[in-house]
Coordinates of C-alpha atoms in Angstrom, one line a residue:
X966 CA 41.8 -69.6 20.5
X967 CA 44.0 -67.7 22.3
X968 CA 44.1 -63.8 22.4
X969 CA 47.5 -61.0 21.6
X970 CA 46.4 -57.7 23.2
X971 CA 49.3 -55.2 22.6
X972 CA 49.6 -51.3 23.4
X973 CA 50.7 -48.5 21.1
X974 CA 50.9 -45.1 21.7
X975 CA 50.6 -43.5 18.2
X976 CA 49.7 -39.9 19.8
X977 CA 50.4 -37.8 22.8
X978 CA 47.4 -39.0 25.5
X979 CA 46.5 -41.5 23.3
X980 CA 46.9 -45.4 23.8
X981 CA 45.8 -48.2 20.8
X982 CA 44.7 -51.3 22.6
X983 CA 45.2 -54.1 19.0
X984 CA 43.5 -57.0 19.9
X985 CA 43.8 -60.3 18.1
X986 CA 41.9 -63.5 18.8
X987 CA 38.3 -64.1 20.2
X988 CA 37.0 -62.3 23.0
X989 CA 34.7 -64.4 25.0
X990 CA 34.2 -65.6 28.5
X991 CA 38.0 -67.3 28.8
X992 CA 40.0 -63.7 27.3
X993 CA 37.5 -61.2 28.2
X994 CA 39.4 -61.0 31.4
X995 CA 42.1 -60.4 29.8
X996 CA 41.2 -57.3 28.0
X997 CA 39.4 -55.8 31.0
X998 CA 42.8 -56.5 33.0
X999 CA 44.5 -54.6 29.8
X1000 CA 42.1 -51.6 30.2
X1001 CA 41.2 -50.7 33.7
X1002 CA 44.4 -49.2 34.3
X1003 CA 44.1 -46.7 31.3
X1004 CA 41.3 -45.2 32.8
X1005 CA 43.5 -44.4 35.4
X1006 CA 46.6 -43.0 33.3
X1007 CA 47.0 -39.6 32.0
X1008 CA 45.2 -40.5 28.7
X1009 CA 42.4 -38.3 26.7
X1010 CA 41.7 -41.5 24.3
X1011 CA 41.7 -45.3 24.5
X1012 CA 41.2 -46.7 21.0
X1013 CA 40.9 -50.4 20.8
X1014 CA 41.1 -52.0 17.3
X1015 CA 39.4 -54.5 16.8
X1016 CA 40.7 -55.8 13.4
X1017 CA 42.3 -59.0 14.6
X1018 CA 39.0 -60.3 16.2
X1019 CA 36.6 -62.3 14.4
X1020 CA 34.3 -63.5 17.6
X1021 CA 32.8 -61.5 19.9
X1022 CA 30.4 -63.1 22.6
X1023 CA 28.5 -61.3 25.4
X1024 CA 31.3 -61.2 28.1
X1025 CA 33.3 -59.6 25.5
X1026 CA 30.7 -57.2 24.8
X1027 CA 30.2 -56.4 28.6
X1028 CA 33.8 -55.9 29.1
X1029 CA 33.6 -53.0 26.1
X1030 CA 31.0 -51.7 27.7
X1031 CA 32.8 -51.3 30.8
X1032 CA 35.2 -49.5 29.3
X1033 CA 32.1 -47.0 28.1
X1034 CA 31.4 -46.9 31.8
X1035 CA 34.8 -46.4 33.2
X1036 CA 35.1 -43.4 30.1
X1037 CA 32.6 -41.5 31.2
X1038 CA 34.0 -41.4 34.9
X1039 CA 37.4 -40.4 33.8
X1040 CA 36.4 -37.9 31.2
X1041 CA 38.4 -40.1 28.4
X1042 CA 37.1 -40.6 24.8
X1043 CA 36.8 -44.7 24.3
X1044 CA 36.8 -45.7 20.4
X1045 CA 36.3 -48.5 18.7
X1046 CA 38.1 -49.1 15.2
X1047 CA 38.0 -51.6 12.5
X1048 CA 35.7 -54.0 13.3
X1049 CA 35.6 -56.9 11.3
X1050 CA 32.1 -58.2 9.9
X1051 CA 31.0 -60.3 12.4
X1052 CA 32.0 -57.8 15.1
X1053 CA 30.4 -55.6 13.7
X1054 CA 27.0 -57.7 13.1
X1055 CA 27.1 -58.6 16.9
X1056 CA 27.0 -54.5 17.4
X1057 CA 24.4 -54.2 15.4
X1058 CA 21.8 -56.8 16.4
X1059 CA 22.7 -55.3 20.3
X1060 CA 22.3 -52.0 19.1
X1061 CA 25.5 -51.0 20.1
X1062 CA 26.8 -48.9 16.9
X1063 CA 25.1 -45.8 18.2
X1064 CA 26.7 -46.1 21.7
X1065 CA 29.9 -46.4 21.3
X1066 CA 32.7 -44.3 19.2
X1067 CA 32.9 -46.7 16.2
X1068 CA 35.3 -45.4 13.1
X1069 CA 36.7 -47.5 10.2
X1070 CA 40.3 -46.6 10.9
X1071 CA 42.6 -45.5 13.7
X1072 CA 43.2 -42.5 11.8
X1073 CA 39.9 -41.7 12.0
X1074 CA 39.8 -41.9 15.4
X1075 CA 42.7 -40.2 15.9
X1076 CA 41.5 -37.3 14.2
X1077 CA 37.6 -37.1 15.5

């Protein structure tokens, strides 16, 4: 399956990342490509919605993670929002619901 990634800025400083399609070892590239230059712009939050994604595998995983990494560096917040079931399973057997940001809605996550 291929993968949509597409910006929005729904707040000052703020970017949306909506992903749609499975990230694994062939797109996972392509979201890391999407996100590294973020880190770089003038922005206090990088949301990435996950609603449109159904599989996650471990290169996916390690590419959000990244995004943790490169977060902390830059001083920006990195959420995650609406993550479908099996998403969110994937977080949870990892244990990675208590490391990231993870809210229900981009509202949410706008307003935290």
């Amino acid at each position: 399956m291929s993968i949509e990634l597409k910006l929005e800025h729904p707040a000052e400083n703020t970017v949306t990342v909506l992903v749609n399609g499975d990230i694994d070892m062939g797109s996972s590239t392509k979201v890391r490509d999407i996100l590294a230059p973020l880190f770089q712009e003038n922005n206090k939050a990088i949301i990435v919605d996950l609603s449109g994604v159904s599989y996650i595998d471990s290169s996916g995983i390690a590419t959000l993670v990244e995004g943790l990494q490169w977060s902390h560096s830059s001083q920006n917040k990195f959420r995650l929002v609406s993550l479908t079931p099996g998403v969110k399973d994937v977080f949870e057997i990892a244990r990675l619901l208590t490391v990231f940001e993870v809210f229900d809605t981009k509202e949410q996550a706008l307003v935290e």
